[in-house]
Amino acid sequence: EPEVTQTPSHQVTQMGQEVILRCVPISNHLYFYWYRQILGQKVEFLVSFYNNEISEKSEIFDDQFSVERPDGSNFTLKIRSTKLEDSAMYFCASSEELAGHNEQFFGPGTRLTVL
Amino acid sequence: GNSVTQMEGPVTLSEEAFLTINCTYTATGYPSLFWYVQYPGEGLQLLLKATKADDKGSNKGFEATYRKETTSFHLEKGSVQVSDSAVYFCALNDYKLSFGAGTTVTVRA
């Protein structure tokens, strides 16, 4: 069964460093998303992406964040200069369509720890 | 904006007990509603969904009905198993998912 994959499973970095989180969405999906979950808090939407453009982004997704689909399979989230408060689980998701009734398929997540 | 309020846990049950997790939402319009489940060490998986008022979603013995009048989408299962131990998330979809806080359920043998 097709699945969304994410690498690495755990990333430890120093404050101020750049990190890139990688995702491989399901191959025939067209819409891609990043969410994050700070320990003990809700899963929060960060950004959605379609046709090589950001479709929507949340207040959290500031200038420190960027997304890219560098090739036909990968979808990346870059944090330019990490802060302690960026420590969280980051989930990638994809869906076939944008329609509200469509299921988003999630990857297993990357746990980011900023020291 | 849209939001979801979910019963917080943790919830601990014995096998074959009845499970209810309350979920209410605030939304403009009529979004689709979802329950996602996260098993230990895994990502979020769709458990069930309902796309319009009075729809009932069901899967693996779990059920939830989209109640517009009470803006609720409570999750129920009549007889839980140890394998149902997981974190359950209620969510609404208005082209992005808005999640509740998650409820950790532990089922004891």
PDB file of C-alpha atoms in Angstrom:
ATOM      1  CA  GLU A   1       0.000   0.000   0.000  1.00  0.00           C
ATOM      2  CA  PRO A   2       1.398   3.424  -0.915  1.00  0.00           C
ATOM      3  CA  GLU A   3       2.587   5.495   2.002  1.00  0.00           C
ATOM      4  CA  VAL A   4       4.173   8.811   2.825  1.00  0.00           C
ATOM      5  CA  THR A   5       7.738   8.510   4.073  1.00  0.00           C
ATOM      6  CA  GLN A   6       9.808  11.007   6.025  1.00  0.00           C
ATOM      7  CA  THR A   7      13.498  11.303   6.818  1.00  0.00           C
ATOM      8  CA  PRO A   8      15.157  11.516   9.194  1.00  0.00           C
ATOM      9  CA  SER A   9      13.023  10.092  11.962  1.00  0.00           C
ATOM     10  CA  HIS A  10      14.902  12.180  14.509  1.00  0.00           C
ATOM     11  CA  GLN A  11      17.026  15.271  13.939  1.00  0.00           C
ATOM     12  CA  VAL A  12      19.057  16.986  16.630  1.00  0.00           C
ATOM     13  CA  THR A  13      20.495  20.407  15.856  1.00  0.00           C
ATOM     14  CA  GLN A  14      21.992  23.420  17.533  1.00  0.00           C
ATOM     15  CA  MET A  15      20.054  26.666  17.804  1.00  0.00           C
ATOM     16  CA  GLY A  16      20.719  28.871  14.809  1.00  0.00           C
ATOM     17  CA  GLN A  17      21.495  26.008  12.459  1.00  0.00           C
ATOM     18  CA  GLU A  18      19.573  25.241   9.288  1.00  0.00           C
ATOM     19  CA  VAL A  19      17.659  21.991   8.993  1.00  0.00           C
ATOM     20  CA  ILE A  20      15.927  20.332   6.077  1.00  0.00           C
ATOM     21  CA  LEU A  21      13.210  17.796   6.711  1.00  0.00           C
ATOM     22  CA  ARG A  22      12.423  15.482   3.845  1.00  0.00           C
ATOM     23  CA  CYS A  23       9.233  13.819   2.728  1.00  0.00           C
ATOM     24  CA  VAL A  24       8.270  11.559  -0.135  1.00  0.00           C
ATOM     25  CA  PRO A  25       4.520  11.919  -0.738  1.00  0.00           C
ATOM     26  CA  ILE A  26       2.384   9.255  -2.372  1.00  0.00           C
ATOM     27  CA  SER A  27       3.311   9.259  -6.032  1.00  0.00           C
ATOM     28  CA  ASN A  28       0.007  10.255  -7.659  1.00  0.00           C
ATOM     29  CA  HIS A  29      -0.883  12.882  -5.066  1.00  0.00           C
ATOM     30  CA  LEU A  30      -0.838  16.523  -6.041  1.00  0.00           C
ATOM     31  CA  TYR A  31      -1.281  18.359  -2.743  1.00  0.00           C
ATOM     32  CA  PHE A  32       1.293  18.399  -0.004  1.00  0.00           C
ATOM     33  CA  TYR A  33       1.230  19.652   3.565  1.00  0.00           C
ATOM     34  CA  TRP A  34       3.386  20.157   6.609  1.00  0.00           C
ATOM     35  CA  TYR A  35       2.051  20.055  10.157  1.00  0.00           C
ATOM     36  CA  ARG A  36       3.827  20.177  13.456  1.00  0.00           C
ATOM     37  CA  GLN A  37       3.091  19.053  16.979  1.00  0.00           C
ATOM     38  CA  ILE A  38       4.938  20.582  19.892  1.00  0.00           C
ATOM     39  CA  LEU A  39       5.119  18.093  22.747  1.00  0.00           C
ATOM     40  CA  GLY A  40       1.849  18.090  24.663  1.00  0.00           C
ATOM     41  CA  GLN A  41       0.105  20.436  22.232  1.00  0.00           C
ATOM     42  CA  LYS A  42      -2.188  20.168  19.223  1.00  0.00           C
ATOM     43  CA  VAL A  43      -1.149  19.172  15.738  1.00  0.00           C
ATOM     44  CA  GLU A  44      -0.937  22.507  13.877  1.00  0.00           C
ATOM     45  CA  PHE A  45      -1.097  23.267  10.173  1.00  0.00           C
ATOM     46  CA  LEU A  46       1.972  24.953   8.738  1.00  0.00           C
ATOM     47  CA  VAL A  47       1.633  25.067   4.972  1.00  0.00           C
ATOM     48  CA  SER A  48      -0.003  23.520   1.930  1.00  0.00           C
ATOM     49  CA  PHE A  49       1.630  23.262  -1.483  1.00  0.00           C
ATOM     50  CA  TYR A  50       0.329  22.616  -4.973  1.00  0.00           C
ATOM     51  CA  ASN A  51       1.732  23.019  -8.449  1.00  0.00           C
ATOM     52  CA  ASN A  52       5.048  24.247  -7.085  1.00  0.00           C
ATOM     53  CA  GLU A  53       3.468  27.029  -5.098  1.00  0.00           C
ATOM     54  CA  ILE A  54       2.331  27.593  -1.557  1.00  0.00           C
ATOM     55  CA  SER A  55      -1.472  27.397  -1.457  1.00  0.00           C
ATOM     56  CA  GLU A  56      -1.946  28.463   2.140  1.00  0.00           C
ATOM     57  CA  LYS A  57       0.238  29.039   5.153  1.00  0.00           C
ATOM     58  CA  SER A  58      -0.383  29.638   8.826  1.00  0.00           C
ATOM     59  CA  GLU A  59       0.928  32.371  11.075  1.00  0.00           C
ATOM     60  CA  ILE A  60       3.561  29.946  12.293  1.00  0.00           C
ATOM     61  CA  PHE A  61       5.058  29.672   8.812  1.00  0.00           C
ATOM     62  CA  ASP A  62       7.177  32.808   8.900  1.00  0.00           C
ATOM     63  CA  ASP A  63      10.219  33.811   6.880  1.00  0.00           C
ATOM     64  CA  GLN A  64      12.346  31.229   8.675  1.00  0.00           C
ATOM     65  CA  PHE A  65      10.424  28.465   6.946  1.00  0.00           C
ATOM     66  CA  SER A  66      10.387  27.449   3.305  1.00  0.00           C
ATOM     67  CA  VAL A  67       9.137  24.507   1.304  1.00  0.00           C
ATOM     68  CA  GLU A  68      10.294  23.069  -1.945  1.00  0.00           C
ATOM     69  CA  ARG A  69       9.644  20.210  -4.309  1.00  0.00           C
ATOM     70  CA  PRO A  70      13.136  19.880  -5.733  1.00  0.00           C
ATOM     71  CA  ASP A  71      12.332  16.928  -7.959  1.00  0.00           C
ATOM     72  CA  GLY A  72       9.402  14.734  -8.875  1.00  0.00           C
ATOM     73  CA  SER A  73       9.305  12.842  -5.617  1.00  0.00           C
ATOM     74  CA  ASN A  74      10.644  14.824  -2.658  1.00  0.00           C
ATOM     75  CA  PHE A  75       8.949  17.576  -0.682  1.00  0.00           C
ATOM     76  CA  THR A  76      11.106  19.428   1.811  1.00  0.00           C
ATOM     77  CA  LEU A  77      10.647  21.788   4.734  1.00  0.00           C
ATOM     78  CA  LYS A  78      13.599  24.027   5.528  1.00  0.00           C
ATOM     79  CA  ILE A  79      14.043  25.981   8.723  1.00  0.00           C
ATOM     80  CA  ARG A  80      16.784  28.554   8.146  1.00  0.00           C
ATOM     81  CA  SER A  81      17.858  29.397  11.668  1.00  0.00           C
ATOM     82  CA  THR A  82      16.330  27.083  14.228  1.00  0.00           C
ATOM     83  CA  LYS A  83      15.076  28.302  17.583  1.00  0.00           C
ATOM     84  CA  LEU A  84      14.473  26.299  20.725  1.00  0.00           C
ATOM     85  CA  GLU A  85      10.718  26.648  20.198  1.00  0.00           C
ATOM     86  CA  ASP A  86      10.994  24.873  16.822  1.00  0.00           C
ATOM     87  CA  SER A  87      11.482  21.613  18.705  1.00  0.00           C
ATOM     88  CA  ALA A  88       8.501  19.508  17.697  1.00  0.00           C
ATOM     89  CA  MET A  89       7.304  16.542  15.673  1.00  0.00           C
ATOM     90  CA  TYR A  90       6.889  17.545  12.036  1.00  0.00           C
ATOM     91  CA  PHE A  91       4.412  15.622   9.908  1.00  0.00           C
ATOM     92  CA  CYS A  92       4.229  15.630   6.141  1.00  0.00           C
ATOM     93  CA  ALA A  93       0.947  14.748   4.428  1.00  0.00           C
ATOM     94  CA  SER A  94      -0.358  14.431   0.897  1.00  0.00           C
ATOM     95  CA  SER A  95      -3.720  14.159  -0.802  1.00  0.00           C
ATOM     96  CA  GLU A  96      -5.029  13.494  -4.298  1.00  0.00           C
ATOM     97  CA  GLU A  97      -7.245  16.522  -4.335  1.00  0.00           C
ATOM     98  CA  LEU A  98      -7.735  19.679  -2.323  1.00  0.00           C
ATOM     99  CA  ALA A  99     -11.424  19.114  -1.641  1.00  0.00           C
ATOM    100  CA  GLY A 100     -12.343  19.264   2.022  1.00  0.00           C
ATOM    101  CA  HIS A 101     -13.696  15.736   2.092  1.00  0.00           C
ATOM    102  CA  ASN A 102     -10.465  14.251   0.863  1.00  0.00           C
ATOM    103  CA  GLU A 103      -8.262  12.245   3.146  1.00  0.00           C
ATOM    104  CA  GLN A 104      -4.784  13.492   3.839  1.00  0.00           C
ATOM    105  CA  PHE A 105      -2.241  10.702   4.206  1.00  0.00           C
ATOM    106  CA  PHE A 106       0.394  11.297   6.849  1.00  0.00           C
ATOM    107  CA  GLY A 107       3.986  10.221   7.198  1.00  0.00           C
ATOM    108  CA  PRO A 108       5.405   8.903  10.487  1.00  0.00           C
ATOM    109  CA  GLY A 109       6.930  12.274  11.366  1.00  0.00           C
ATOM    110  CA  THR A 110      10.354  13.718  12.069  1.00  0.00           C
ATOM    111  CA  ARG A 111      11.158  14.616  15.635  1.00  0.00           C
ATOM    112  CA  LEU A 112      13.229  17.800  15.633  1.00  0.00           C
ATOM    113  CA  THR A 113      15.179  18.648  18.768  1.00  0.00           C
ATOM    114  CA  VAL A 114      16.847  22.067  18.927  1.00  0.00           C
ATOM    115  CA  LEU A 115      19.493  22.429  21.632  1.00  0.00           C
TER     116      LEU A 115
ATOM    117  CA  GLY B   1     -11.650  30.750  12.783  1.00  0.00           C
ATOM    118  CA  ASN B   2     -12.333  27.042  12.720  1.00  0.00           C
ATOM    119  CA  SER B   3     -11.469  25.013  15.776  1.00  0.00           C
ATOM    120  CA  VAL B   4     -11.975  21.630  17.387  1.00  0.00           C
ATOM    121  CA  THR B   5     -12.381  20.903  21.074  1.00  0.00           C
ATOM    122  CA  GLN B   6     -11.740  17.360  22.123  1.00  0.00           C
ATOM    123  CA  MET B   7     -12.101  15.527  25.382  1.00  0.00           C
ATOM    124  CA  GLU B   8      -8.692  15.333  26.957  1.00  0.00           C
ATOM    125  CA  GLY B   9      -7.313  12.169  28.431  1.00  0.00           C
ATOM    126  CA  PRO B  10      -5.714  10.055  29.259  1.00  0.00           C
ATOM    127  CA  VAL B  11      -8.448   7.459  29.209  1.00  0.00           C
ATOM    128  CA  THR B  12      -7.793   4.004  30.632  1.00  0.00           C
ATOM    129  CA  LEU B  13     -10.259   1.191  30.032  1.00  0.00           C
ATOM    130  CA  SER B  14     -10.531  -2.533  30.433  1.00  0.00           C
ATOM    131  CA  GLU B  15     -10.999  -4.759  27.415  1.00  0.00           C
ATOM    132  CA  GLU B  16     -14.596  -4.963  26.169  1.00  0.00           C
ATOM    133  CA  ALA B  17     -15.496  -1.660  27.818  1.00  0.00           C
ATOM    134  CA  PHE B  18     -17.413   1.061  25.984  1.00  0.00           C
ATOM    135  CA  LEU B  19     -15.394   4.001  24.714  1.00  0.00           C
ATOM    136  CA  THR B  20     -16.635   7.519  24.008  1.00  0.00           C
ATOM    137  CA  ILE B  21     -14.422  10.456  23.112  1.00  0.00           C
ATOM    138  CA  ASN B  22     -16.238  13.757  22.841  1.00  0.00           C
ATOM    139  CA  CYS B  23     -15.482  16.204  20.049  1.00  0.00           C
ATOM    140  CA  THR B  24     -17.136  19.516  19.263  1.00  0.00           C
ATOM    141  CA  TYR B  25     -16.259  21.993  16.572  1.00  0.00           C
ATOM    142  CA  THR B  26     -16.628  25.622  15.618  1.00  0.00           C
ATOM    143  CA  ALA B  27     -16.676  26.361  11.923  1.00  0.00           C
ATOM    144  CA  THR B  28     -18.004  28.651   9.276  1.00  0.00           C
ATOM    145  CA  GLY B  29     -19.812  26.588   6.711  1.00  0.00           C
ATOM    146  CA  TYR B  30     -19.983  22.815   6.841  1.00  0.00           C
ATOM    147  CA  PRO B  31     -16.557  21.256   6.843  1.00  0.00           C
ATOM    148  CA  SER B  32     -15.882  17.537   6.647  1.00  0.00           C
ATOM    149  CA  LEU B  33     -15.053  15.917   9.962  1.00  0.00           C
ATOM    150  CA  PHE B  34     -12.479  13.242  10.622  1.00  0.00           C
ATOM    151  CA  TRP B  35     -11.103  11.015  13.322  1.00  0.00           C
ATOM    152  CA  TYR B  36      -7.419  10.158  12.978  1.00  0.00           C
ATOM    153  CA  VAL B  37      -5.589   7.592  15.098  1.00  0.00           C
ATOM    154  CA  GLN B  38      -1.909   7.430  15.951  1.00  0.00           C
ATOM    155  CA  TYR B  39      -0.511   4.112  17.125  1.00  0.00           C
ATOM    156  CA  PRO B  40       2.779   4.140  19.027  1.00  0.00           C
ATOM    157  CA  GLY B  41       5.688   5.011  16.755  1.00  0.00           C
ATOM    158  CA  GLU B  42       3.503   5.588  13.703  1.00  0.00           C
ATOM    159  CA  GLY B  43       2.005   8.483  11.790  1.00  0.00           C
ATOM    160  CA  LEU B  44      -1.569   9.676  11.786  1.00  0.00           C
ATOM    161  CA  GLN B  45      -4.026   7.317  10.067  1.00  0.00           C
ATOM    162  CA  LEU B  46      -7.541   8.132   9.054  1.00  0.00           C
ATOM    163  CA  LEU B  47      -9.974   6.145  11.184  1.00  0.00           C
ATOM    164  CA  LEU B  48     -13.265   7.463   9.805  1.00  0.00           C
ATOM    165  CA  LYS B  49     -14.850  10.517   8.284  1.00  0.00           C
ATOM    166  CA  ALA B  50     -18.179  12.224   7.617  1.00  0.00           C
ATOM    167  CA  THR B  51     -18.665  14.830   4.950  1.00  0.00           C
ATOM    168  CA  LYS B  52     -22.103  16.251   5.742  1.00  0.00           C
ATOM    169  CA  ALA B  53     -24.646  16.595   8.513  1.00  0.00           C
ATOM    170  CA  ASP B  54     -26.168  13.326   9.800  1.00  0.00           C
ATOM    171  CA  ASP B  55     -23.523  11.252   8.027  1.00  0.00           C
ATOM    172  CA  LYS B  56     -22.177   8.408  10.132  1.00  0.00           C
ATOM    173  CA  GLY B  57     -18.584   7.351   9.638  1.00  0.00           C
ATOM    174  CA  SER B  58     -17.573   3.871  10.756  1.00  0.00           C
ATOM    175  CA  ASN B  59     -14.484   1.691  10.680  1.00  0.00           C
ATOM    176  CA  LYS B  60     -13.013  -1.121  12.810  1.00  0.00           C
ATOM    177  CA  GLY B  61     -16.017  -1.006  15.132  1.00  0.00           C
ATOM    178  CA  PHE B  62     -15.697   2.738  15.715  1.00  0.00           C
ATOM    179  CA  GLU B  63     -18.523   5.106  14.814  1.00  0.00           C
ATOM    180  CA  ALA B  64     -19.107   8.844  14.803  1.00  0.00           C
ATOM    181  CA  THR B  65     -22.083  10.874  13.583  1.00  0.00           C
ATOM    182  CA  TYR B  66     -21.853  14.415  12.226  1.00  0.00           C
ATOM    183  CA  ARG B  67     -24.345  16.389  14.340  1.00  0.00           C
ATOM    184  CA  LYS B  68     -24.856  19.875  12.994  1.00  0.00           C
ATOM    185  CA  GLU B  69     -27.344  20.868  15.695  1.00  0.00           C
ATOM    186  CA  THR B  70     -24.869  20.174  18.494  1.00  0.00           C
ATOM    187  CA  THR B  71     -21.718  20.787  16.364  1.00  0.00           C
ATOM    188  CA  SER B  72     -20.377  17.465  17.548  1.00  0.00           C
ATOM    189  CA  PHE B  73     -18.646  14.394  16.164  1.00  0.00           C
ATOM    190  CA  HIS B  74     -18.228  12.058  19.133  1.00  0.00           C
ATOM    191  CA  LEU B  75     -16.291   8.833  18.648  1.00  0.00           C
ATOM    192  CA  GLU B  76     -17.697   5.613  20.076  1.00  0.00           C
ATOM    193  CA  LYS B  77     -16.789   1.959  20.203  1.00  0.00           C
ATOM    194  CA  GLY B  78     -18.887  -0.631  21.935  1.00  0.00           C
ATOM    195  CA  SER B  79     -16.160  -3.080  22.969  1.00  0.00           C
ATOM    196  CA  VAL B  80     -12.533  -1.995  22.939  1.00  0.00           C
ATOM    197  CA  GLN B  81      -9.514  -4.245  22.568  1.00  0.00           C
ATOM    198  CA  VAL B  82      -5.935  -3.876  23.738  1.00  0.00           C
ATOM    199  CA  SER B  83      -4.986  -3.131  20.124  1.00  0.00           C
ATOM    200  CA  ASP B  84      -7.141   0.025  20.253  1.00  0.00           C
ATOM    201  CA  SER B  85      -4.607   1.649  22.564  1.00  0.00           C
ATOM    202  CA  ALA B  86      -3.550   4.787  20.695  1.00  0.00           C
ATOM    203  CA  VAL B  87      -3.953   8.541  20.500  1.00  0.00           C
ATOM    204  CA  TYR B  88      -7.166   9.674  18.809  1.00  0.00           C
ATOM    205  CA  PHE B  89      -7.503  13.044  17.074  1.00  0.00           C
ATOM    206  CA  CYS B  90     -10.688  14.737  15.966  1.00  0.00           C
ATOM    207  CA  ALA B  91     -10.216  17.095  13.013  1.00  0.00           C
ATOM    208  CA  LEU B  92     -12.124  19.253  10.590  1.00  0.00           C
ATOM    209  CA  ASN B  93     -11.082  19.897   7.042  1.00  0.00           C
ATOM    210  CA  ASP B  94     -11.524  23.242   5.328  1.00  0.00           C
ATOM    211  CA  TYR B  95      -8.734  22.478   2.842  1.00  0.00           C
ATOM    212  CA  LYS B  96      -6.379  22.175   5.782  1.00  0.00           C
ATOM    213  CA  LEU B  97      -6.872  20.086   8.869  1.00  0.00           C
ATOM    214  CA  SER B  98      -7.619  21.671  12.234  1.00  0.00           C
ATOM    215  CA  PHE B  99      -7.025  19.144  14.987  1.00  0.00           C
ATOM    216  CA  GLY B 100      -8.232  18.669  18.500  1.00  0.00           C
ATOM    217  CA  ALA B 101      -5.701  18.139  21.278  1.00  0.00           C
ATOM    218  CA  GLY B 102      -5.738  14.357  21.001  1.00  0.00           C
ATOM    219  CA  THR B 103      -6.936  11.781  23.521  1.00  0.00           C
ATOM    220  CA  THR B 104      -4.632   9.020  24.697  1.00  0.00           C
ATOM    221  CA  VAL B 105      -6.529   5.769  25.171  1.00  0.00           C
ATOM    222  CA  THR B 106      -5.025   2.804  26.995  1.00  0.00           C
ATOM    223  CA  VAL B 107      -6.893  -0.491  27.041  1.00  0.00           C
ATOM    224  CA  ARG B 108      -5.871  -3.025  29.682  1.00  0.00           C
ATOM    225  CA  ALA B 109      -6.266  -6.767  29.203  1.00  0.00           C
TER     226      ALA B 109
END
